[in-house]
Amino acid sequence: MQREKVRVKQLEQRNLQQQKILKRKNEEIAQAQRKLRGASLPRINSGNHDSMEEKKRQLDLEVEKILDQRQQLEELQKELQRKEDIISNKEAMLAEKSELEIKKLRSSQILNKDLMGLSAKLVSVEKTIETKKLEMIRASQDQEETVQKEIDKLKQVRTNLKEQLATLDEKLTDGCLLSNQEERRLIELEEAVEELDAAIEYKNKTIESRQMELRQSWFSVQREGGILSLFNTLNPQEMMLLLMKYFEKVINFRDNERKLSHKMNEFQSRIEEQDKLLHEAETHHQRASFDIDRRLTQQQQRYEQKIGVLMHQLAQFTENNEDANKEEPHVKIRSLEKELYYYKKTSRDLKKKLRDKENTSLCQSEDLGPKLVKSKEFPRCKSSTTNRNSVVSFSPTSQHNQELPSQQPELFCENNKTDQSGTKPVVATSLQFLDSLEVHSSG
């Protein structure tokens, strides 16, 4: 952008320099033309010069009159064109108005026909009612009811016909033959036509006044003789002087035209340069916008890729968690089932051993007597505790489950110590211990 600004400044400086050079050249050309004209013109005395100035002034006045006449003619043409436009609008509105009036007439004709038809129907209905009344007088009692019903229906039809006739009469009297919108449009058209008539009258007056002014100016020019009479009064030398002066005016007009064209070219060149700069700025803006769009698309793609990776990782993590959550209860259930199976098996084995011990103890008690039982009471308790501890020690459970059986042998021994008469209390306590162990394992 800085380069473009510097370039614009350089171009402006060049244009200013070129304009200064052109002004100097134009001044030099004008001076040379003046010198040439002064050398070519013949010398005249002061009297002739005054007469020439007077004639020149008269010619200028005649030219101004002709220009005024042309301007008046142009204005007159404009007024005529406006009048034609107003007349065309009036014709269009009159056509629309005539259509609405024709529609109104047709609707009035239709209403008249409807009125005639309804009145005829009403007359026929009244005649039928009278005939039915006569029939009812002549008819029997059974037929009177049917005739009366028919008469009531006919009366209802008569009332409906009268109501329709009344509504149609109101429409005809009020003139409501068209819709509200059409009636409003008809009123607007009538008002617009009146306004257009007033405008046409005003335009006619203005056109007539302008035509009168043009005629008067034309007659005045014709009476005075105009430019041709002035030319006839001039001698050849005066004609040459006037011709040279008007030729100078033409040259000046041409020079001004050339300057204006040169300025127009300069303005066009500036406009073209500005258009080029604008085009370059637009291309730069488009490139910048394309780069921004490309970067945004790349960033969006990266973002989508990152989101995809994160979603994939999240899905894997959730699957792993679900698998772990699914596997953990199954593993726990399997371990608990194994422990339960182990405790049930140990309880069965202990029950077997207790039954065997019970049988052996009964046999020994019958053979040896109470003395031998007392001597071997404590070793049996010790052996029973050792066996039970050996059985329970194979359990894979926690310390709480291991301590439970180890606490029971003391009770078993105490029961054996207290009961010296027989082995039944010992067996009962052992069975209770096994039942409690089984309940604990099942729980």
C-alpha angles and dihedrals in degrees: 000000000000091000090051092051091050090049091051091051091050092050091050091052091050091050091051091050091049091049092052091050091049092051091052092048091048091051091050091049091049092051091049091049091051091051091050093049092049091051094047097047117090120237116259133184125246096259093055090045091055092049090049091052090051092049090047090052090051091050090051090051091050090050091050090050091052090048090050090051091051091049091050090050091052091050090048091052090050091051091049090050091051090049090052091050091051091048091050091051089048091051091050091050092046090051091051090046092050090051091053092046091050088050089050092051091049092050090049090051090049090050091050090051090048090050091051091049093047093048090051091049090048092052091049092048091051090050091051090049090054092048091048090052090054090048090050090054091051096039126091126251094267093053095045093078094053092046090048091052091051091049091051091051091049091050090052090051089049092053091050091050091049091051091050090049091050093051092048091048090051091051092050094046094045093041093231093150096132134050121271092256093050092047090050091048091050091053091048091050092051091051092046092050090052091051091048091050089054091048091049091051090051092049091049090054093048092047092050091050092050092047090052091050091050092049092049093049091046093051091047091053091048092049093049092049094237126219097334092060090051092049091052091055093055124093121221094263092053090046089055092049093050090045091052092048093049088044088055089051090052090049091049091050090049091048091051090047091051090050091049091049090049090051090047090052090050091050090048091050090050091048090050091050090049089048089052091049090047091049091050091048090050091050090048090049091049091050091049091048091049090050091049091048091049092050091047091051091049091048090048091050091050091048091050091049091051091048090049092051092047091048090050091049091047091050091050091047092050091047091051091048091048091049091048092047090048094048099045098066092045090053092048092048091050093049091048091048089051092050091047091050090049094051093047090051093049090048091053091049092049092049090053092049091048091052090050091048090048092054093047093046092051091051093048093047092053092049105040106027135220097311095061090046090056093049093052099037098098098043090052090053090049093049092047091052092048092050093048093048089050091052095046094046090071091064115113094209131107128285091264091062090045095051094053097071093040091061094055101065092069089057089047091052094047091052090051091050095050097045107064098154098072149335101260097093090050092054092047093052092047091051091049090051092052092048091052090049092051092048090049091051093048091047 
